[in-house]
Tab-separated table of C-alpha atoms and ligand atoms in Angstrom:
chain	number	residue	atom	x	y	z
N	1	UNK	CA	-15.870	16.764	24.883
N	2	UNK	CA	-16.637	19.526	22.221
N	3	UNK	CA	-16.834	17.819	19.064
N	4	UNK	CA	-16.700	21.463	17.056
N	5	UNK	CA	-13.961	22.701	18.908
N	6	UNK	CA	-10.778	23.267	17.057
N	7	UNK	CA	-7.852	20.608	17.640
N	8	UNK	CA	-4.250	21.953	18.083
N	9	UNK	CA	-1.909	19.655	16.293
N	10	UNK	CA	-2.870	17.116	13.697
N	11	UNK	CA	-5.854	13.977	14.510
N	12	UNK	CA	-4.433	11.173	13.379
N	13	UNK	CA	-6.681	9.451	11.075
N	14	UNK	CA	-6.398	5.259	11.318
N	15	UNK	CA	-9.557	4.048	9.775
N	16	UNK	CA	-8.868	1.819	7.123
N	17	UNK	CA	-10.653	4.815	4.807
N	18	UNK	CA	-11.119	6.711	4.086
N	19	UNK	CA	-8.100	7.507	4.611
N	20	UNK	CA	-5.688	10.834	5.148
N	21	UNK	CA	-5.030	13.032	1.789
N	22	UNK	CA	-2.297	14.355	1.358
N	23	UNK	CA	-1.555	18.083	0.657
N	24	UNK	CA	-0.626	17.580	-2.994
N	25	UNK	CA	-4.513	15.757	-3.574
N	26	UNK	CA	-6.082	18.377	-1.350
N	27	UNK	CA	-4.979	20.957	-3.603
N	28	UNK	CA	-5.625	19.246	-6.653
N	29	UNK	CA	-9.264	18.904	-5.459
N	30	UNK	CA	-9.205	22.297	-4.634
N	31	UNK	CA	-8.751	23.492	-8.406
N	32	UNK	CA	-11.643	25.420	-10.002
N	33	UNK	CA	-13.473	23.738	-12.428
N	34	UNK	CA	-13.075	23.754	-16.594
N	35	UNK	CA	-15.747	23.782	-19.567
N	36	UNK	CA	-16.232	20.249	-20.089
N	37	UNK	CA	-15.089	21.333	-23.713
N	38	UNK	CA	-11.434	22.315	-22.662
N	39	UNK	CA	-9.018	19.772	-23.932
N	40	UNK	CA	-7.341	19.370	-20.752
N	41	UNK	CA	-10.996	17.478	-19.563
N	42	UNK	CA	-9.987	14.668	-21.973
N	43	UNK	CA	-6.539	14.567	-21.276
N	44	UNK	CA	-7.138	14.478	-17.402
N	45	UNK	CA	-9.540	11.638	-17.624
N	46	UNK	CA	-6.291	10.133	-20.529
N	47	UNK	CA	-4.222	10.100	-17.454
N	48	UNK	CA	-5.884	8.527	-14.866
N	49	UNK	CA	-7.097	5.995	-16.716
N	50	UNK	CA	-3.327	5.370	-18.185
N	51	UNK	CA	-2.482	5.594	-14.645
N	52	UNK	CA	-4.865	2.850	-13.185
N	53	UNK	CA	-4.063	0.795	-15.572
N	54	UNK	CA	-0.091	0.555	-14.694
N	55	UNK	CA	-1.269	0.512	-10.983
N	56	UNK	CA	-3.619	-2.325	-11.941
N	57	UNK	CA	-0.917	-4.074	-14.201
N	58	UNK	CA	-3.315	-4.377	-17.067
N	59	UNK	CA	-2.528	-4.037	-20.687
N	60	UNK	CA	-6.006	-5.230	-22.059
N	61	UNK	CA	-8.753	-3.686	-19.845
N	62	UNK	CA	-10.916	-0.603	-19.903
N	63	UNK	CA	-11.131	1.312	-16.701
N	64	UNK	CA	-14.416	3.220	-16.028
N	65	UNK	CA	-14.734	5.564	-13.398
N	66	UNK	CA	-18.120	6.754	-11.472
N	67	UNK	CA	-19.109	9.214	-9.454
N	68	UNK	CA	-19.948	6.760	-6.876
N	69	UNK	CA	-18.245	5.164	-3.589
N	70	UNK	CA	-17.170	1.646	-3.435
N	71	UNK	CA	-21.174	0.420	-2.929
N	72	UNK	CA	-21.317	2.038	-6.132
N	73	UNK	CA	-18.378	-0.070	-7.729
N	74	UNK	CA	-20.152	-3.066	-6.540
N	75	UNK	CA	-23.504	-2.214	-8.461
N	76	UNK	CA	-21.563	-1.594	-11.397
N	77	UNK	CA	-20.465	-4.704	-11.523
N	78	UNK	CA	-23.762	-6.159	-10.897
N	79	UNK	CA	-25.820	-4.495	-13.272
N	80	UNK	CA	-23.885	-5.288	-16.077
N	81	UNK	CA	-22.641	-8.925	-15.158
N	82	UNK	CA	-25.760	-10.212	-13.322
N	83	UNK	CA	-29.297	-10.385	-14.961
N	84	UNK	CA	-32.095	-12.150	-12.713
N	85	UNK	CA	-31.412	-15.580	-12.071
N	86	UNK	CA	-27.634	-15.362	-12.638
N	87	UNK	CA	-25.886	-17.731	-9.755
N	88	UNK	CA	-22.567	-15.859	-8.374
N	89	UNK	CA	-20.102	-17.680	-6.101
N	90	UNK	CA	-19.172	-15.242	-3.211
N	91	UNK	CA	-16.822	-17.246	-1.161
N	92	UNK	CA	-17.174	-15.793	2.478
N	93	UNK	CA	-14.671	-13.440	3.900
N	94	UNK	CA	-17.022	-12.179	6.711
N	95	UNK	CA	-18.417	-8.667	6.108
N	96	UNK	CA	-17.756	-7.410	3.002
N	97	UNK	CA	-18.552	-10.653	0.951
N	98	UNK	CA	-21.767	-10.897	2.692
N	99	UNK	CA	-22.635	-6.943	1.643
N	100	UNK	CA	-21.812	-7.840	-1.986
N	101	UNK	CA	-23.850	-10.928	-1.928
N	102	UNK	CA	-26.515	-9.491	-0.452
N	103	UNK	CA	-26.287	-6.613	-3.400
N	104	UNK	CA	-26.357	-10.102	-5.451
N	105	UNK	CA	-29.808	-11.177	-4.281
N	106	UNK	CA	-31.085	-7.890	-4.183
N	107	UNK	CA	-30.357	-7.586	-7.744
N	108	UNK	CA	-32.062	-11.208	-8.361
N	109	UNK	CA	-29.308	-13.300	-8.552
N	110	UNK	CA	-28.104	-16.257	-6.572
N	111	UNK	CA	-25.291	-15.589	-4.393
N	112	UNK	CA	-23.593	-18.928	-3.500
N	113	UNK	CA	-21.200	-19.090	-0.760
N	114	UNK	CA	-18.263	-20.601	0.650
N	115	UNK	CA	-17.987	-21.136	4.200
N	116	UNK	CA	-15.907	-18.745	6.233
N	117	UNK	CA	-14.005	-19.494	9.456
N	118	UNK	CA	-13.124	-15.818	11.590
N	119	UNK	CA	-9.834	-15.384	10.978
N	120	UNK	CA	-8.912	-17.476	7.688
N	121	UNK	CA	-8.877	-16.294	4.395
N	122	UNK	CA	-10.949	-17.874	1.810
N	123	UNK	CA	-10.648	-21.390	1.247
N	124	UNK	CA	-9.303	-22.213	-2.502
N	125	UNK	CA	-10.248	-26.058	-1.823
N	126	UNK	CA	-13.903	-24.687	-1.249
N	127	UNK	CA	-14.223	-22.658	-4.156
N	128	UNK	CA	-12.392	-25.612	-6.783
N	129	UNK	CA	-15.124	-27.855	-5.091
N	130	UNK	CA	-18.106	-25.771	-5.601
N	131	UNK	CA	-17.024	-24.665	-8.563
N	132	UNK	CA	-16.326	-28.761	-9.866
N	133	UNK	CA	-19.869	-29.611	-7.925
N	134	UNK	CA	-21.599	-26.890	-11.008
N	135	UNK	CA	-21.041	-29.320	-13.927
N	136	UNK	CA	-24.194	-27.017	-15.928
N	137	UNK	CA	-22.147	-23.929	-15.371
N	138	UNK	CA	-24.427	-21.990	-13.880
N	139	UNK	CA	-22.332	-19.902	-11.978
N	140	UNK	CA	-21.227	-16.969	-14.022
N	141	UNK	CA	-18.427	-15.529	-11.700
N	142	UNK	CA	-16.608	-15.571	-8.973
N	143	UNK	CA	-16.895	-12.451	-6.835
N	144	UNK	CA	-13.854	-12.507	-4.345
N	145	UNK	CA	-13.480	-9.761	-1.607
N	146	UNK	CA	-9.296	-9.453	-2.105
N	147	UNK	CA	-9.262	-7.691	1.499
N	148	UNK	CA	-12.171	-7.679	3.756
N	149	UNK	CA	-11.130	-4.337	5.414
N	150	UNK	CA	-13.787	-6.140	8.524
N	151	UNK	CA	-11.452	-8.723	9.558
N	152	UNK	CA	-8.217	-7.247	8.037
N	153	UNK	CA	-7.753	-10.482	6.107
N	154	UNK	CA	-6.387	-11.197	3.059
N	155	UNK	CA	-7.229	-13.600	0.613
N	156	UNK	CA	-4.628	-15.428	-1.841
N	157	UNK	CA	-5.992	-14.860	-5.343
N	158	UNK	CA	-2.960	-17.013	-7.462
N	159	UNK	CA	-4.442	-19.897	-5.450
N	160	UNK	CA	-7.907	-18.854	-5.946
N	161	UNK	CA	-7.211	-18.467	-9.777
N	162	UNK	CA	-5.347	-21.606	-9.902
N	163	UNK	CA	-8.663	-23.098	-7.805
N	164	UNK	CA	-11.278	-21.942	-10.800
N	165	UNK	CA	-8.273	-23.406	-13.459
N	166	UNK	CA	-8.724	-26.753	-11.784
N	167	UNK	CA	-12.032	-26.811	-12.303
N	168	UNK	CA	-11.699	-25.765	-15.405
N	169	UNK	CA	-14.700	-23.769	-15.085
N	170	UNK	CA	-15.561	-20.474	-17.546
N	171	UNK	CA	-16.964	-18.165	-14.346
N	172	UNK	CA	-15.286	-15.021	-14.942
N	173	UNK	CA	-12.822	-13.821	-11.807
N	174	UNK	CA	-13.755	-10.085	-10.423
N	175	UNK	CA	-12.047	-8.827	-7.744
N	176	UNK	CA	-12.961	-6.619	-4.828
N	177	UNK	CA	-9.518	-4.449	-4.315
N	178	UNK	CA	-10.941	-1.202	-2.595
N	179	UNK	CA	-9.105	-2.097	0.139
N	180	UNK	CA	-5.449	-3.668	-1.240
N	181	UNK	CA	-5.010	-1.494	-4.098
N	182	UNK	CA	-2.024	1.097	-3.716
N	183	UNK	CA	-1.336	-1.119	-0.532
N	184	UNK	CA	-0.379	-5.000	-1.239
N	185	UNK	CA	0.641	-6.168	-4.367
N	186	UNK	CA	-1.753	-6.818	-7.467
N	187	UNK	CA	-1.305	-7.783	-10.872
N	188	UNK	CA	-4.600	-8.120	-12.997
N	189	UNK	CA	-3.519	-9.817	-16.330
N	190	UNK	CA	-1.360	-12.206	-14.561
N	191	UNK	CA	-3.746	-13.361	-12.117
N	192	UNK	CA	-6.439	-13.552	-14.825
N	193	UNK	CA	-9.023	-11.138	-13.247
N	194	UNK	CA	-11.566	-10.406	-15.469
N	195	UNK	CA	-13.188	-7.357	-13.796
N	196	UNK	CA	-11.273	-5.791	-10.901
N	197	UNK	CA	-13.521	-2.882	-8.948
N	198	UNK	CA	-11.841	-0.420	-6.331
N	199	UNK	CA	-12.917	3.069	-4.703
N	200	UNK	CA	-11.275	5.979	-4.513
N	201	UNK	CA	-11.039	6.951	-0.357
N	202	UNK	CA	-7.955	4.457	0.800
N	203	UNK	CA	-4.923	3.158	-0.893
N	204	UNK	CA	-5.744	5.890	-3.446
N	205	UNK	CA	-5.073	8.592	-1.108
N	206	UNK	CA	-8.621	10.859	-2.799
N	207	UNK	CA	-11.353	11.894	-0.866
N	208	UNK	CA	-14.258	9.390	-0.726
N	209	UNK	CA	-16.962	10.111	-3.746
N	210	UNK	CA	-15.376	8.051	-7.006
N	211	UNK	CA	-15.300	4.698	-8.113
N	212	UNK	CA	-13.588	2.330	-10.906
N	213	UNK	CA	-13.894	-0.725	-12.409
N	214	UNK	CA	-11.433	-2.266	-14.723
N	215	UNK	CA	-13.418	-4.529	-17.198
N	216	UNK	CA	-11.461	-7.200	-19.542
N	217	UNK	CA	-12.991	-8.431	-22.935
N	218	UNK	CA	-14.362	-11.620	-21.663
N	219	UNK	CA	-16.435	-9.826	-18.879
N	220	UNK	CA	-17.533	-6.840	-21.800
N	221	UNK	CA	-18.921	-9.780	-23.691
N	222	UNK	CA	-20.961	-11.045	-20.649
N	223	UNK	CA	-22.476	-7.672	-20.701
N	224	UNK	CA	-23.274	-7.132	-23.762
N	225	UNK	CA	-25.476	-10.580	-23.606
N	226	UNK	CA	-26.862	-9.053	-20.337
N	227	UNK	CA	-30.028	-7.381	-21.422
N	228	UNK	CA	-30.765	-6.501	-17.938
N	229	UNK	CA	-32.089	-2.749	-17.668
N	230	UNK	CA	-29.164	-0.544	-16.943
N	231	UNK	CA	-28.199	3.239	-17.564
N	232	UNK	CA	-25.739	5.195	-15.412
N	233	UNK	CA	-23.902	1.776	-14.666
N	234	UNK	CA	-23.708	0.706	-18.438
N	235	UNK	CA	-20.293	0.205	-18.882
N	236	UNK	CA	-21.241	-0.241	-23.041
N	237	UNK	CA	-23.363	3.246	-23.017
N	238	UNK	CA	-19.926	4.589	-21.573
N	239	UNK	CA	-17.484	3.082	-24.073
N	240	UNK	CA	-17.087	6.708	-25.906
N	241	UNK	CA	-14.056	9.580	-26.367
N	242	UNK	CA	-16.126	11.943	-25.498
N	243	UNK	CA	-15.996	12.927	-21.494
N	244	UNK	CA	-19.634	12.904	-21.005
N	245	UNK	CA	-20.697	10.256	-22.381
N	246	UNK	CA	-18.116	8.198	-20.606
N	247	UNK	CA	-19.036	9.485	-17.411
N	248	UNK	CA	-22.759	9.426	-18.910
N	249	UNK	CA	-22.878	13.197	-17.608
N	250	UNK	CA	-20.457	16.001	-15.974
N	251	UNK	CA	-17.515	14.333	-15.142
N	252	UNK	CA	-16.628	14.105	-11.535
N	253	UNK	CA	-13.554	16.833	-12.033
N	254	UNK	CA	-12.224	16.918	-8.443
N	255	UNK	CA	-11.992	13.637	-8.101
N	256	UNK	CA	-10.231	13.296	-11.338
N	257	UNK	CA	-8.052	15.812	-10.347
N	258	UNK	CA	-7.126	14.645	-6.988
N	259	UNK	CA	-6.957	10.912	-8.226
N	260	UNK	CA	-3.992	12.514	-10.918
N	261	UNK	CA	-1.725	13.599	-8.210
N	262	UNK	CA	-2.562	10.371	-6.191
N	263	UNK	CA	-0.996	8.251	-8.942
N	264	UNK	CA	1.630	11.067	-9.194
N	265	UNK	CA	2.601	10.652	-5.884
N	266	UNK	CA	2.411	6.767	-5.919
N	267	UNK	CA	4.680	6.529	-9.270
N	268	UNK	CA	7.193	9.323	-7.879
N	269	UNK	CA	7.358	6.537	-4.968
N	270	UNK	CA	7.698	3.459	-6.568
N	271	UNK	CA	4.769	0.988	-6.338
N	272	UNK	CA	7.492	-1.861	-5.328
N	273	UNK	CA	8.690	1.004	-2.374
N	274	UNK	CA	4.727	1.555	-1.645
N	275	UNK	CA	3.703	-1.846	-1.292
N	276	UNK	CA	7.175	-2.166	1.101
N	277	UNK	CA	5.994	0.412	3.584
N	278	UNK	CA	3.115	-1.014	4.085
N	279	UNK	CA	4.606	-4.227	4.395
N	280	UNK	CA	6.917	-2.811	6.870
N	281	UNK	CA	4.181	-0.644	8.974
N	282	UNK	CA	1.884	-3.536	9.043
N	283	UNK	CA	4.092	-5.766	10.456
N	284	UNK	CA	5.359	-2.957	13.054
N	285	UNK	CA	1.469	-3.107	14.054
N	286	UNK	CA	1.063	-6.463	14.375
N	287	UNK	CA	4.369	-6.929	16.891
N	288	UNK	CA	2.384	-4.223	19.046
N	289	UNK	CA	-0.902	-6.155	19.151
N	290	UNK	CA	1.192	-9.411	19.684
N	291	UNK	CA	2.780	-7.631	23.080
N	292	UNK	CA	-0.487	-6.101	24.044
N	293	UNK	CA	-1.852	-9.315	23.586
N	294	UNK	CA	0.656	-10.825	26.386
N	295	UNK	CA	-1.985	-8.765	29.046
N	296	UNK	CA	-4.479	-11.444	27.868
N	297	UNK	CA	-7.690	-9.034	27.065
N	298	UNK	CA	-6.586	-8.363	23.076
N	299	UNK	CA	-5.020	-10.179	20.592
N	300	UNK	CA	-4.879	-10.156	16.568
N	301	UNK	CA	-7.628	-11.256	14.891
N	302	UNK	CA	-6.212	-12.810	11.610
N	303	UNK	CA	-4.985	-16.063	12.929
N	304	UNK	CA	-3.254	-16.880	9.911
N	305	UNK	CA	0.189	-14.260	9.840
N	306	UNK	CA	0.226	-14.743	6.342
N	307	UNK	CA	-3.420	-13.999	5.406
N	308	UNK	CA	-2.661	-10.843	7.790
N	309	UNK	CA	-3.852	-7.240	5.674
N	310	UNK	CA	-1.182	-4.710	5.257
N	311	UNK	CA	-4.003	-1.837	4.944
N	312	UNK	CA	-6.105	-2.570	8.125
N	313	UNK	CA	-5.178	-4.659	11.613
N	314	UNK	CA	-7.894	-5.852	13.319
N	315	UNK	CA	-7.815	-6.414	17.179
N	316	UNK	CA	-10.295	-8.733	19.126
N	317	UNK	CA	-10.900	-7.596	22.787
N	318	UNK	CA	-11.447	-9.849	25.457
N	319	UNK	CA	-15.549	-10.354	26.714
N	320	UNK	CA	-16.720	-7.577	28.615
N	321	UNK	CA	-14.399	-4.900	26.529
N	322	UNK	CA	-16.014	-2.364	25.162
N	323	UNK	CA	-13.596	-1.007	21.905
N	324	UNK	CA	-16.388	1.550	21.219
N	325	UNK	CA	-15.872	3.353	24.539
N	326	UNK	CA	-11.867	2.982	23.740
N	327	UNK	CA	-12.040	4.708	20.535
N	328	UNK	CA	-13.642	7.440	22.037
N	329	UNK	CA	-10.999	8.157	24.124
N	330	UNK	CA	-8.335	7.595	21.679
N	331	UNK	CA	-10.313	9.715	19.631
N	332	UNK	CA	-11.314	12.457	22.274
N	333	UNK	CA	-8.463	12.493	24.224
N	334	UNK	CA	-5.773	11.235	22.664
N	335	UNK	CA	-6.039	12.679	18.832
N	336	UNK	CA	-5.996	9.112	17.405
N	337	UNK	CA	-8.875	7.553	15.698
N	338	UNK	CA	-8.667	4.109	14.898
N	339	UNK	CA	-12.247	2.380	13.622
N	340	UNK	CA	-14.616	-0.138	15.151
N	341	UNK	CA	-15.966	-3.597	14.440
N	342	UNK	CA	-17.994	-4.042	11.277
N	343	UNK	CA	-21.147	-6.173	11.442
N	344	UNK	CA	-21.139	-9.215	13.189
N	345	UNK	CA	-17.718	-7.703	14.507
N	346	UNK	CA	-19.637	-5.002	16.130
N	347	UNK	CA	-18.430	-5.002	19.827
N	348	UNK	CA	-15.930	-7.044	19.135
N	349	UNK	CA	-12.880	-5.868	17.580
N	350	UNK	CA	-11.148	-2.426	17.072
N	351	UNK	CA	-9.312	-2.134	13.657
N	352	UNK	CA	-5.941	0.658	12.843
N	353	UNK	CA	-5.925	1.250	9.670
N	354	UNK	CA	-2.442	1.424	8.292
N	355	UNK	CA	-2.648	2.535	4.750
N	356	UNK	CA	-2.160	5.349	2.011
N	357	UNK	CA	-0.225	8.173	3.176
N	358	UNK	CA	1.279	6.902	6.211
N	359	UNK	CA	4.647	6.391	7.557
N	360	UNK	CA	6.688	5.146	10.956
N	361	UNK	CA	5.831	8.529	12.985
N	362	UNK	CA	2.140	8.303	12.469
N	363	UNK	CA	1.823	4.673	13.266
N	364	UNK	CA	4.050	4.886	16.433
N	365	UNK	CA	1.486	7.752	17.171
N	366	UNK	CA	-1.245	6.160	16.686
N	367	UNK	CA	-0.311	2.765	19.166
N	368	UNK	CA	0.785	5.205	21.643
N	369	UNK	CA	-2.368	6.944	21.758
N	370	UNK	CA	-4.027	3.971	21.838
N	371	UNK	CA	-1.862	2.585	24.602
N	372	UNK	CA	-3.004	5.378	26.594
N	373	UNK	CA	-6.499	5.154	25.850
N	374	UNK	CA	-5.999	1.958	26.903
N	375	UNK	CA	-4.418	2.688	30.365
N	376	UNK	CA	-7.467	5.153	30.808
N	377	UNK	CA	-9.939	2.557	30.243
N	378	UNK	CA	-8.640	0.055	32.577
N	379	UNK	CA	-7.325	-2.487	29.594
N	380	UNK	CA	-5.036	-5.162	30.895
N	381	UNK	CA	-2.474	-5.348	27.669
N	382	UNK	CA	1.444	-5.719	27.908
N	383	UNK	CA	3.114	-2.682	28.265
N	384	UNK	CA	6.040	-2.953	25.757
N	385	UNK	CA	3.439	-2.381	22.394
N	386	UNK	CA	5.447	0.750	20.999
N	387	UNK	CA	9.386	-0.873	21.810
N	388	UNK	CA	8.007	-3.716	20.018
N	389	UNK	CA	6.588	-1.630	17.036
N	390	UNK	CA	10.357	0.273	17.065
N	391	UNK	CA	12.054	-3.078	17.481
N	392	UNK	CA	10.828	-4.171	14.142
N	393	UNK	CA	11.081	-1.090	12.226
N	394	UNK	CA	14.370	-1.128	13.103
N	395	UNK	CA	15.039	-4.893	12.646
N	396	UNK	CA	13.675	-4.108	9.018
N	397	UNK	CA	15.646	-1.506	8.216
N	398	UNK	CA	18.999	-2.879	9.137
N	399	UNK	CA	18.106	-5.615	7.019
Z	1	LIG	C1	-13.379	-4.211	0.759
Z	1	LIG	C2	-14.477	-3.209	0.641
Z	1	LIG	N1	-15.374	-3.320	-0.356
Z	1	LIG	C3	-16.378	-2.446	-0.489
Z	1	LIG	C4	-16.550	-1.407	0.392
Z	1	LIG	C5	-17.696	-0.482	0.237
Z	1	LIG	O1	-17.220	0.805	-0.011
Z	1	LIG	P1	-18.077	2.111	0.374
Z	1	LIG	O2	-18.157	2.167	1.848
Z	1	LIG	O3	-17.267	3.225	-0.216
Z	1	LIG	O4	-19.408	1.970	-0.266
Z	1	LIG	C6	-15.642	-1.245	1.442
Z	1	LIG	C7	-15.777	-0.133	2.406
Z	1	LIG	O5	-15.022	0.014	3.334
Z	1	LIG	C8	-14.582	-2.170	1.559
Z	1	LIG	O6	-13.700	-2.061	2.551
């Protein structure tokens, strides 16, 4: 293995992001640069935010973008919504939620949580109860991880809305979608998110490096009572026209750029026709795992087929597996690179990451190669993955 040598052909990129770019972002990031006092600055930055908000389906909130990746999301969030001592319920999704809540704490705040079963999505029943058990309303939001891009789960936020509504309890509802959005439906005004925060490096199709929230008057009220310290993060320091004050500095142009033709590409689409193929990929993916699963050493980790991600799959591997050393090959040998466990999924699981700009060829590439890394390393799996991944593309399509 020669990790700088060149590769004929194409790698095929499956990690749930970031994720491949296609040519038309590539060369809008590869655009010289403006004066930041050229008009089209403010009418690039017009557009994307126009455009986020139609992919966001939001009429009433402002989106803010950051030079940041989706770590940096979260801390907006934080600094302007949590002050010290400000209780948060993070209902557990496995790794993500945990990474937020620990941001949480680390910020000062108490980050309640939910228990979390490997596997299920979040529990609505959990979060109405421990959202009823807080009759002083201490908890000021919910924070809710839409899909943990660890476990390739995703949660159901009309029932998790309708769960806070039962309570009837004021916490505001921000959402984690850095992994759904451009991928599984999402509607932000009809679901009643408050604050909805994303990244720029999967279902957006840019290069990793920019961040957004989308922040709803309710949530801009909670921070302008928040007199926690803030500066870059401020989303009321950045409530200007002008570009760099908005950005509070040079505005990230590249990623601007790039994120134009993203939203380009996804409106030339359709977002109904987007959401479809990944609908239709994911499930192709999942029929695979279910046949490699009939081998007994793998099967899908997401026990509930609903709750199942159309971005990311991931695969649990028998005890005494290594997926590490099987992404190597598929990687090394095979031209396919799929992603490992996360956290306490470390060792555990391998995950393919279906989303962005992807269609049939790549992912019957990508479970062939890793059908063949598989037959290199020994992996007892049943050998009819990629029929079963073309027996449901085309059992879709004739439908
Ligand atoms: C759901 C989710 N939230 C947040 C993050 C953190 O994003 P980043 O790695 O860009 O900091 C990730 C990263 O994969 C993610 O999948």
């Amino acid at each position: 293995m020669n990790p700088s040598a060149r590769i004929p052909g194409l790698r095929l990129l499956h990690s749930p992001g970031p994720t491949r770019v296609p040519d038309e972002v590539v060369n809008a990031m590869a655009r010289q640069p403006t004066d930041l006092a050229d008009p089209r600055v403010p009418r690039l930055i017009a557009t994307c935010e126009s455009g986020m908000k139609a992919l966001l389906k939001t009429n009433r909130a402002e989106v803010f973008f950051y030079a940041a990746n989706g770590h940096g999301g979260w801390e907006a969030v934080i600094s302007n919504l949590v002050a010290a001592g400000t209780s948060i319920l993070v209902p557990g999704t496995g790794h993500f939620s945990d990474s937020w809540a620990e941001q949480v704490q680390a910020f000062g705040g108490h980050a309640l949580r939910t228990p979390y079963t490997e596997g299920l999505p979040i529990d609505a029943a959990a979060v109405e109860a421990a959202l009823r058990d807080d009759t002083g309303h201490r908890i000021s939001a919910v924070f809710v991880v839409h899909t943990d891009t660890a476990s390739g789960t995703t949660s159901d936020l009309a029932a998790l809305r309708r769960a806070i509504d039962a309570a009837a309890h004021p916490a505001l509802f921000v959402v984690d979608v850095v992994a759904s959005l451009g991928a599984a439906p999402f509607a932000m005004d009809e679901l009643g998110v408050n604050v909805a925060m994303g990244a720029s490096q999967k279902g957006l199709m840019v290069q990793p490096g920019m961040a957004f929230v989308a922040v709803d008057e309710r949530a801009m009220e909670v921070a302008r009572r928040n007199l926690a310290p803030r500066f870059y993060w401020d989303w009321l320091r950045r409530q200007s026209d002008l570009p760099y004050r908005k950005f509070c500095g040079t505005p990230p142009l590249a990623h601007l750029a790039g994120l134009e033709a993203a939203l380009d590409l996804i409106s030339a689409e359709g977002l109904d026709k987007v959401h479809a193929r990944h609908a239709r990929l994911a499930r192709a993916v999942h029929a695979a795992v279910d046949c490699w699963a009939e081998g007994g050493a793998l099967r899908l980790f997401t026990k509930a087929a609903p709750a199942r991600s159309v971005s990311v799959t991931a695969i649990e591997v028998s005890h005494g597996i290594d997926p590490e050393a099987l992404r190597t090959v598929a990687r090394e040998r095979f031209q396919v690179a799929v992603a490992g466990g996360l956290g306490p999924l470390h060792g555990r699981v391998f995950r393919i990451g279906h989303l962005g700009d992807m269609n049939e060829a790549m992912i019957l590439g990508c479970l062939a190669g890793v059908e063949a890394a598989m037959q290199v390393q020994n992996i007892a799996y049943g050998r009819c993955g990629v029929d079963a991944a073309i027996a449901s593309l085309l059992d879709q399509a004739s439908r």
